[in-house]
Coordinates of C-alpha atoms in Angstrom, one line a residue:
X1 CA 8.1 -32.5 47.1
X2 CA 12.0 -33.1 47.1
X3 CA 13.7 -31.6 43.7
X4 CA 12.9 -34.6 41.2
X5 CA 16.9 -36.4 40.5
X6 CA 15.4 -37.5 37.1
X7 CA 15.8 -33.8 36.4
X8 CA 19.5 -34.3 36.2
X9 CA 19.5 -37.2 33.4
X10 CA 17.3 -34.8 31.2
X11 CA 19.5 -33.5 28.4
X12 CA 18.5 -31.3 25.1
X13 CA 18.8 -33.7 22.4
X14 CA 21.6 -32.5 20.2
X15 CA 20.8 -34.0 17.1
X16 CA 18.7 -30.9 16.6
X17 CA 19.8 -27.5 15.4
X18 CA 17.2 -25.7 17.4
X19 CA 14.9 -26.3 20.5
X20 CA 11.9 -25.7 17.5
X21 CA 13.1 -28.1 15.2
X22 CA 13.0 -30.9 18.4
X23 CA 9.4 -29.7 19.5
X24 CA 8.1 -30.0 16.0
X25 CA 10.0 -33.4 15.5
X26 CA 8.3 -34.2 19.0
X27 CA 4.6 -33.5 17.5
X28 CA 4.4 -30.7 20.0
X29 CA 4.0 -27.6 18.0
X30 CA -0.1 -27.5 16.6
X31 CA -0.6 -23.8 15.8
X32 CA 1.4 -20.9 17.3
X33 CA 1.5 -17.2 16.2
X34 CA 3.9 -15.8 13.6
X35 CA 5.9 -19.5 13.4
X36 CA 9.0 -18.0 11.6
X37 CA 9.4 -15.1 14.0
X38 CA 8.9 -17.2 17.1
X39 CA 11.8 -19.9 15.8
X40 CA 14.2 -17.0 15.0
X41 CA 13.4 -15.7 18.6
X42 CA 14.0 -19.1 20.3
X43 CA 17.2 -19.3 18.5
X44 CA 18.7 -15.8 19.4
X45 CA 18.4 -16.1 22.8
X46 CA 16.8 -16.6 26.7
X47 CA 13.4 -16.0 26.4
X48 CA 10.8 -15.7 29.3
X49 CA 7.9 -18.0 28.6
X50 CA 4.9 -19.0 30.9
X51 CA 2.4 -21.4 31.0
X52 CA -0.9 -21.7 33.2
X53 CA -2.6 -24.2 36.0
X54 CA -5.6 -24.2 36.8
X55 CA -7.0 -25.3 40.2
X56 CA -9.9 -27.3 39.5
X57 CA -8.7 -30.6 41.5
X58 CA -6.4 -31.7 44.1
X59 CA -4.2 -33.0 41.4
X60 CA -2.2 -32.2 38.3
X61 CA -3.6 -34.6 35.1
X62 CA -1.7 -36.4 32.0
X63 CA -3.1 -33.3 29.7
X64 CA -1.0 -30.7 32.4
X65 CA 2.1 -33.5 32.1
X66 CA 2.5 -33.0 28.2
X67 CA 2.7 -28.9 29.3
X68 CA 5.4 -29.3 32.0
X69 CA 7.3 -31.6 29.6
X70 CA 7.0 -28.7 26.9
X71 CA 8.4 -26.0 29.6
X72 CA 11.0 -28.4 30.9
X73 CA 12.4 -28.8 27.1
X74 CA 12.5 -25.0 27.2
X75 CA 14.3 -24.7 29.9
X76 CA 16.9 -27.2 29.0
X77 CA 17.3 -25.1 26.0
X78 CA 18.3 -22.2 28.1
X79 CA 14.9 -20.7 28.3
X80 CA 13.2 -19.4 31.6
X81 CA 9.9 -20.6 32.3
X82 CA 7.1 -18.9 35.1
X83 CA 4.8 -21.4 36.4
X84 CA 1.4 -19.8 36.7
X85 CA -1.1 -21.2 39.3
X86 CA -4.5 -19.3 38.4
X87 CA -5.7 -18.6 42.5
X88 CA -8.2 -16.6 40.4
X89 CA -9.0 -17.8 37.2
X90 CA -10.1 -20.8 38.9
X91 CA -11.9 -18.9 41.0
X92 CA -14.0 -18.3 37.9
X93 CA -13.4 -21.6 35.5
X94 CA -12.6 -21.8 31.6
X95 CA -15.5 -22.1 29.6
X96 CA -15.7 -26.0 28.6
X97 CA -18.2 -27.8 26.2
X98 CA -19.9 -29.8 28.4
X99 CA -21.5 -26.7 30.1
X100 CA -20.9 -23.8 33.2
X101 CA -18.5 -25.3 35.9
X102 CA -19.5 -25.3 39.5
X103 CA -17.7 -22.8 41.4
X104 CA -15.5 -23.9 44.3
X105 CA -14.8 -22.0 47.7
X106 CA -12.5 -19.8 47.9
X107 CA -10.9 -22.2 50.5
X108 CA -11.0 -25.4 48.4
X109 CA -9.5 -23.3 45.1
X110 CA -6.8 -21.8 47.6
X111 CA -6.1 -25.5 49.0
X112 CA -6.1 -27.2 46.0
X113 CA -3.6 -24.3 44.0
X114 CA -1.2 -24.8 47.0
X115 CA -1.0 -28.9 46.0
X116 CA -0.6 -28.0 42.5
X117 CA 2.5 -25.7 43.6
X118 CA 4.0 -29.0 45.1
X119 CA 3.4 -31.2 41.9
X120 CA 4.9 -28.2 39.7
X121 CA 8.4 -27.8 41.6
X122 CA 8.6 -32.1 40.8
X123 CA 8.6 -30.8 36.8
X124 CA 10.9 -27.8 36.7
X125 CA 14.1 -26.5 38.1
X126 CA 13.6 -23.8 40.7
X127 CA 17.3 -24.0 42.0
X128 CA 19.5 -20.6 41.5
X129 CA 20.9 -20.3 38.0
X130 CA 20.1 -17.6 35.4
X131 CA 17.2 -19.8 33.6
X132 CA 15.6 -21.0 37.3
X133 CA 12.0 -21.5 37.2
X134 CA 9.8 -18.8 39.0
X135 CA 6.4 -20.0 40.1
X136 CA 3.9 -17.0 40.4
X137 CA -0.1 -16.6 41.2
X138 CA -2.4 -14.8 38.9
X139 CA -4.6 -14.0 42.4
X140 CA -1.8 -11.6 43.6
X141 CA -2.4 -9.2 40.9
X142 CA -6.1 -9.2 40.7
X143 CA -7.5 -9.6 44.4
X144 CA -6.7 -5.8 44.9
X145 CA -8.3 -4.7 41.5
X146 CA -11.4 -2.9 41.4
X147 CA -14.4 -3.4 38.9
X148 CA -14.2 -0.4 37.9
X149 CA -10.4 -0.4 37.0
X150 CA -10.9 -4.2 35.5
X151 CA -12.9 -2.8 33.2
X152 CA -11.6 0.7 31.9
X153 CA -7.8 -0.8 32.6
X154 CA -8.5 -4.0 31.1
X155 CA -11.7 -4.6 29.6
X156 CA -12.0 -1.6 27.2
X157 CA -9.0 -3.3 25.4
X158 CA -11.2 -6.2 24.2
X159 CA -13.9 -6.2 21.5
X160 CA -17.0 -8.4 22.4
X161 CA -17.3 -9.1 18.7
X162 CA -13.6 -10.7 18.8
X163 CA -14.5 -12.5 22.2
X164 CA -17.4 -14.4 20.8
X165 CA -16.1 -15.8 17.9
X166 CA -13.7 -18.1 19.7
X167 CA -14.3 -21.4 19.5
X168 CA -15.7 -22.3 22.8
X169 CA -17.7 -19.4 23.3
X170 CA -19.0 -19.7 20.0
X171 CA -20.5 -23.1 20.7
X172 CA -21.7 -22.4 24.2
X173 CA -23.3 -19.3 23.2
X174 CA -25.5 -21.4 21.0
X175 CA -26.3 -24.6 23.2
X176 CA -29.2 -24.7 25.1
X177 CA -27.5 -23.7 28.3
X178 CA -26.1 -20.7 27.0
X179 CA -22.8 -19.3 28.7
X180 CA -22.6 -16.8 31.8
X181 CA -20.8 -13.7 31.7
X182 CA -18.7 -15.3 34.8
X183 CA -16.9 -17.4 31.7
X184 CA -17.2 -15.2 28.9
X185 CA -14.9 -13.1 30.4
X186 CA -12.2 -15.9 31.9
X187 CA -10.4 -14.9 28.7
X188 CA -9.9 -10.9 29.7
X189 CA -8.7 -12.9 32.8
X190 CA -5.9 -14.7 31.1
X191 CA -4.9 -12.2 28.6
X192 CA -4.6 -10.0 32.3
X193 CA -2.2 -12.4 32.8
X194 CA 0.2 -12.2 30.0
X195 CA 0.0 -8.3 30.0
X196 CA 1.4 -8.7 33.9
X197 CA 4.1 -11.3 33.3
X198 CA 5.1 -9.1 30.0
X199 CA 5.3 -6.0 32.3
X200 CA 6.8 -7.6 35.5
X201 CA 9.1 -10.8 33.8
X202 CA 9.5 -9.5 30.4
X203 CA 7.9 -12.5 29.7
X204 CA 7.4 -13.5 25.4
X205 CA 5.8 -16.3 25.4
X206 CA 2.8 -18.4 26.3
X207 CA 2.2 -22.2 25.9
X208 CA -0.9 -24.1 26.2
X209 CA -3.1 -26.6 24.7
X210 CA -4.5 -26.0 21.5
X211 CA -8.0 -25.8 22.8
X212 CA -6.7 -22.8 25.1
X213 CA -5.9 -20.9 21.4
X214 CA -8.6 -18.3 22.5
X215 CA -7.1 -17.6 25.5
X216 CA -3.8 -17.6 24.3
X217 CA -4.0 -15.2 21.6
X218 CA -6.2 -12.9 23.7
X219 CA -2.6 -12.2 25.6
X220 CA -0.6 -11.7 22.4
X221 CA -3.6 -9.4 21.8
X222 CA -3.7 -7.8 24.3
X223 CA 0.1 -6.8 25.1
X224 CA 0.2 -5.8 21.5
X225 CA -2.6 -3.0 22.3
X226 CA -1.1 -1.8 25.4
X227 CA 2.5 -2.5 24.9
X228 CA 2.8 -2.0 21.1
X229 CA 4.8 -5.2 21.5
X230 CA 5.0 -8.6 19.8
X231 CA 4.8 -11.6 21.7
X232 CA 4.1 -15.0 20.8
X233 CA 2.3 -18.3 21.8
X234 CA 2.4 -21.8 21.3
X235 CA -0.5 -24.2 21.4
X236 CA 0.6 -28.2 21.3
X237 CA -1.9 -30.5 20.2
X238 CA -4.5 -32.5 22.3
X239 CA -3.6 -35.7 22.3
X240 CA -5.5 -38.8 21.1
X241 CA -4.8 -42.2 20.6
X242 CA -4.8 -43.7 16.8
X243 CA -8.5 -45.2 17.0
X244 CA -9.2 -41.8 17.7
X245 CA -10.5 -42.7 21.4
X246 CA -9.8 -40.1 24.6
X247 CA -5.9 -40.3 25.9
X248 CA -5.5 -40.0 29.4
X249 CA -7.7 -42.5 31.3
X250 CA -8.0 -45.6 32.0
X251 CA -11.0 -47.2 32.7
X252 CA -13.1 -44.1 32.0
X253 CA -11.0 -42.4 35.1
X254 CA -8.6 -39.5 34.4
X255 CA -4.8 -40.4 34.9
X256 CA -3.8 -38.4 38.4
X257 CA -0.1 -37.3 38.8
X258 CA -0.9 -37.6 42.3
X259 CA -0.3 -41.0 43.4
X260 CA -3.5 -41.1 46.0
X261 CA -5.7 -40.3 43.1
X262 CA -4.1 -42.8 41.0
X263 CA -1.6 -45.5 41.9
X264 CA 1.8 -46.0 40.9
X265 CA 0.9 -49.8 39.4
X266 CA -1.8 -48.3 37.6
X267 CA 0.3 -45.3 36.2
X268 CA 2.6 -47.8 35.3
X269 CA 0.0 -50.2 33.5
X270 CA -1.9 -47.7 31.5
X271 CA 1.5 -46.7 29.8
X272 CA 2.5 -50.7 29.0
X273 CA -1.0 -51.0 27.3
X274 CA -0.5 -48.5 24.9
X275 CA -1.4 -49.6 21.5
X276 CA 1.6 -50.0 18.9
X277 CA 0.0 -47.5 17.1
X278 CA 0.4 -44.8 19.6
X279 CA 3.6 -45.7 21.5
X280 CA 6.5 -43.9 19.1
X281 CA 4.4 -40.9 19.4
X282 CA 4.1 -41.1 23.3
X283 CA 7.8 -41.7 23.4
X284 CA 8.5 -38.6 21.6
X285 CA 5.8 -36.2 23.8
X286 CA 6.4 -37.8 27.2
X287 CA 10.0 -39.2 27.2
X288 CA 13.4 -37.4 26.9
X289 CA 15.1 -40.1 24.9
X290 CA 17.1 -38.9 22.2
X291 CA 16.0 -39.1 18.5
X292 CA 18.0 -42.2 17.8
X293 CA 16.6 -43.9 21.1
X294 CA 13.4 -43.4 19.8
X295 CA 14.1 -44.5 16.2
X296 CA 15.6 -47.7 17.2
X297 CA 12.6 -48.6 19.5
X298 CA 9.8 -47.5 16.5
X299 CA 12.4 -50.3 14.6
X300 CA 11.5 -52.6 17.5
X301 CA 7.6 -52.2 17.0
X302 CA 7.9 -53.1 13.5
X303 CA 10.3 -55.9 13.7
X304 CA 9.0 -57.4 16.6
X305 CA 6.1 -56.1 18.0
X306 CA 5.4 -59.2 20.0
X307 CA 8.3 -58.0 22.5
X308 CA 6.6 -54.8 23.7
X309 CA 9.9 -53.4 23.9
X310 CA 9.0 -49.8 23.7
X311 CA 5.7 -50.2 25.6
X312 CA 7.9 -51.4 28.9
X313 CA 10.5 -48.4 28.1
X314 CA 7.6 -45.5 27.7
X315 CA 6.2 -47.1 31.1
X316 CA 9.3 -47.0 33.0
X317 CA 10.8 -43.7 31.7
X318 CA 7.4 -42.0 32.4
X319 CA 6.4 -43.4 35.9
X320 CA 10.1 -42.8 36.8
X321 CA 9.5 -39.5 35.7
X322 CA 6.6 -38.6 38.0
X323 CA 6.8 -41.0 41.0
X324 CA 10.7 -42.2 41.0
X325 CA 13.0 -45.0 40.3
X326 CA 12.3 -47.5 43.7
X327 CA 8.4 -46.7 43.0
X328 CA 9.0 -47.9 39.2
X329 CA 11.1 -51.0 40.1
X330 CA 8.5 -52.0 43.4
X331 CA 6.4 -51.9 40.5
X332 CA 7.5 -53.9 37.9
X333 CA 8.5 -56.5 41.3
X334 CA 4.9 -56.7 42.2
X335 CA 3.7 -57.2 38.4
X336 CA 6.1 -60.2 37.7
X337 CA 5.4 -61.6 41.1
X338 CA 1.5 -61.0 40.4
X339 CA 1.8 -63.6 37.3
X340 CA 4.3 -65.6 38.8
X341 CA 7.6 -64.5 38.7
X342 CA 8.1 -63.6 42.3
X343 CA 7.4 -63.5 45.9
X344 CA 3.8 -61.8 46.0
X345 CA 3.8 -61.8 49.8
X346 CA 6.7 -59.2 49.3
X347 CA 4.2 -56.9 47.4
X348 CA 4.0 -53.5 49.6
X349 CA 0.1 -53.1 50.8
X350 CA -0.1 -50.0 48.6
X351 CA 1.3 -51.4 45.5
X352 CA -1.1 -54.4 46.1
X353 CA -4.1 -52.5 46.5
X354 CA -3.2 -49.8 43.2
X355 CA -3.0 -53.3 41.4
X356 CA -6.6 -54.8 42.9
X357 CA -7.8 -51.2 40.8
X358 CA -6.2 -53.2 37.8
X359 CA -7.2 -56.5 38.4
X360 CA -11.3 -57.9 38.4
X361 CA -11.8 -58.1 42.4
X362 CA -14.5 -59.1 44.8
X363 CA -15.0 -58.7 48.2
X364 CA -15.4 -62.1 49.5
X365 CA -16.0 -64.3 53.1
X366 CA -13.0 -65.7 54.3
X367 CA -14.5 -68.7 55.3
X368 CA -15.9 -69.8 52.1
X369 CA -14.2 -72.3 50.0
X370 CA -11.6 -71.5 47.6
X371 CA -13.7 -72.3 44.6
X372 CA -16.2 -70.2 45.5
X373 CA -13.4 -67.3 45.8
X374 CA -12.6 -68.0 42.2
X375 CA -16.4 -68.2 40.9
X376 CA -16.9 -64.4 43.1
X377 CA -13.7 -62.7 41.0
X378 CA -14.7 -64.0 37.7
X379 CA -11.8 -66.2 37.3
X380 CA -14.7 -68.8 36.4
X381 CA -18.4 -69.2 35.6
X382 CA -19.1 -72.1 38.1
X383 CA -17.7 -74.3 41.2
X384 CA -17.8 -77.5 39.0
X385 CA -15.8 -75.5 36.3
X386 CA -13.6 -73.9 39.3
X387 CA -13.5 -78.0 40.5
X388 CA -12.2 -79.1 37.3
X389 CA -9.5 -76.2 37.0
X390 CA -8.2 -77.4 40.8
X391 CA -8.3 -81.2 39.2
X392 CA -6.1 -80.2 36.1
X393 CA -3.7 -77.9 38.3
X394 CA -4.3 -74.4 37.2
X395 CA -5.8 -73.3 40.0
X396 CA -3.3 -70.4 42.1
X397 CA -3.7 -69.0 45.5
X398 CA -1.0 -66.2 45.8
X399 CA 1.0 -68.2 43.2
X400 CA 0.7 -71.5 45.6
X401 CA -1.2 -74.7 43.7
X402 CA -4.5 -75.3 44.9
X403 CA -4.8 -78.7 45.2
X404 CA -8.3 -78.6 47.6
X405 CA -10.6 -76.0 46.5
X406 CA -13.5 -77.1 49.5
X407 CA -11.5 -75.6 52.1
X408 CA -10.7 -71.9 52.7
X409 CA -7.6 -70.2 52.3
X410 CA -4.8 -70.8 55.3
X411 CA -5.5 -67.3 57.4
X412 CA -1.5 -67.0 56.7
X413 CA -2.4 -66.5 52.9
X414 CA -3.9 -63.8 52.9
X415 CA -1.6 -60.6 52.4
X416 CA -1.3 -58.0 54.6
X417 CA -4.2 -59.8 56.1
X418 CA -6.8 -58.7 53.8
X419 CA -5.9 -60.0 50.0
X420 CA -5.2 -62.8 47.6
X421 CA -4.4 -63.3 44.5
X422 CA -5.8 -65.6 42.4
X423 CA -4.7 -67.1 39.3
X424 CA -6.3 -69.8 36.3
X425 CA -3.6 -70.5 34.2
X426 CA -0.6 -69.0 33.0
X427 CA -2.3 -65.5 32.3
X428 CA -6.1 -64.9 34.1
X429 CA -5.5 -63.1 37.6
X430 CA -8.0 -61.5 39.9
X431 CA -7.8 -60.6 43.6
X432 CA -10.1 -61.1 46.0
X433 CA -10.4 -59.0 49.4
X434 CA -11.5 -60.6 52.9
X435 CA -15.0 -58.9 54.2
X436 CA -14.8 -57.2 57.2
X437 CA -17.5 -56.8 59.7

């Protein structure tokens, strides 16, 4: 992946004294060691911070998003940040609530830590300059280490009675399924990791999520013991919207940064439906507009709500962000022309097809009349009422009036050969796609 231009536009907001006074402003600092001394630390000068990856899919997620965004503000403060992709920690697999992960190949974790590589370098600047991003592999320094030197190098650092009282551990170690050894010990792993970037990068600083707190302060721990050094860590909070539902997915499915996984007009959507609630705060984790930008849209939610002002500036400023300008604006193109506004035979086949996820779809014969396509896609409950909504004229085919619904669509209607879009009314679209075979 090309370096990302929005990169250039980002700026440190300088309504701020400090880069700590922006992240807690932002609603990105939950708990962190000594708070005081990290602040006075950020303010003094560059410091070498780090945060971790996991390879457990193909694909970076909205939960890694609000990290990188957190590194990137660092590093726009003048800060130097070290990507870590864990080639060995997900090998093994932090301990989660829902029970013991199923260990990939060796193959599939080395495939899958190579895409997250690619994702990373859209997030951060890698080019030359004294606060360049470095991206490094927690598999380099642990492939050649022994068992035995893990544990009397490593291990003998850690007390077991520490380990378990961690939050996670604590709760799987009294579930039915227990928890394996294999996990217990991913913490050792990552606190490894901080003692090697400490040594190698002179590296101060970790951030994570505030559900990694265990892991994180078994690094701070741990460089304390063998260094006799302080360092620090930050942990920002999980994020959840204001009815206190899961952020991040949309239909039940996790929001990809990887536009296979999850299309660019679905990105885009799941950002314009956020709640009024929620949508100052998303502006301030997942945008880089300024203070006052952000203030005069929260005025706009209050005022007049009705105008989803901020909800269409979070959504372009974050799918800009992560798949680019000419993705946004193709787009926005396909979602006015969907409802109306525009030419949807114009719509690219991709952009159609990430908005058929969107849309309530059917797979339908394209020999059958057109008021039986709107009775398949739930536009309407019957043919007579799918009859009547033809007679009163709010019946659409790809935005054309359908003034005969017993005959089938015009084989040129169909877009890109395979879809169309159906519409009742001003607002109730649904796509249907032709049956092959």
């Amino acid at each position: 992946m090309e370096k990302n231009p929005a990169l250039d536009a980002q700026r440190i907001d300088d309504s701020f004294e400090t880069i700590w006074q922006e992240l807690t402003w932002r609603g990105l600092v939950h708990v962190s060691t000594d708070e005081h001394e990290l602040e006075k630390t950020l303010a003094q000068g560059p410091v070498t911070y780090y945060c971790g990856f996991d390879p457990t899919a193909a694909s970076l997620h909205l939960g890694h998003l609000v990290q990188l965004l957190t590194m990137r503000r660092l590093q726009l403060a003048g800060h130097r940040p070290l990507a870590l992709v864990g080639g060995s920690t997900g090998l093994i697999g932090d301990p989660r609530q829902s029970g013991e992960r199923v260990l990939n190949t060796p193959e599939t974790v080395s495939g899958w830590v190579d895409s997250l590589k690619h994702q990373i370098r859209h997030y951060l600047d890698f080019d030359e300059g004294e606060n360049a991003a470095t991206m490094v592999n927690n598999l380099d320094w642990t492939q050649g280490m022994s068992a035995i030197e893990f544990l009397r190098d490593i291990g003998k650092h850690f007390r077991v009675g520490t380990m378990v009282k961690k939050d996670i551990v604590a709760k799987r170690l009294h579930s039915e399924e227990g928890i394996s050894y294999t996990e217990f010990s991913y913490q050792i792993l990552q606190g490894l990791d901080f003692l090697q970037l400490y040594r190698e990068h002179g590296c101060r600083l970790q951030t994570g999520g505030s559900d990694q707190w265990g892991n994180l302060t078994a690094g701070t721990e741990l460089v304390r013991r063998v260094e006799d050094a302080q360092v620090h860590a930050l942990g920002t909070p999980l994020i959840t919207n204001a009815d206190g539902s899961k952020f991040g997915k949309s239909e039940g499915n996790a929001i990809w940064l990887d536009s296979e996984l999850c299309s660019p007009y679905t990105f885009y959507q799941f950002w314009l439906n956020t709640a009024d609630a929620d949508v100052i705060d998303r502006l301030k984790v997942f945008t880089f507009l300024t203070r006052a930008e952000i203030e005069e849209l929260a005025t706009s939610v209050a005022e007049r709500p009705q105008a989803r002002t901020a909800q269409k500036r979070l959504a372009w400023e974050v799918t800009t962000l992560v798949h680019g300008e000419d993705e946004t604006r193709r787009v926005i193109d396909a979602s006015e022309a969907l409802f109306g506004k525009g030419d949807v035979s114009q719509i690219d086949a991709d952009t159609l097809r990430g908005a058929a996820e969107q849309l309530p779809h059917a797979e339908v014969d394209a020999e059958a009349p057109l008021v039986d396509l709107f009775v398949a896609a739930g536009l309407v409950s019957s043919k007579s009422e799918a009859r009547r909504t033809v007679k009163d004229g709010g019946a659409y085919a790809n935005n054309v009036k359908v003034d005969d619904g017993e005959v089938p669509a015009a084989e040129g209607l169909w877009l890109h050969g395979e879809h169309l879009v159906l519409r009742r009314g001003k607002k109730n679209l649904a796509m249907v796609t032709r049956r092959r075979g």
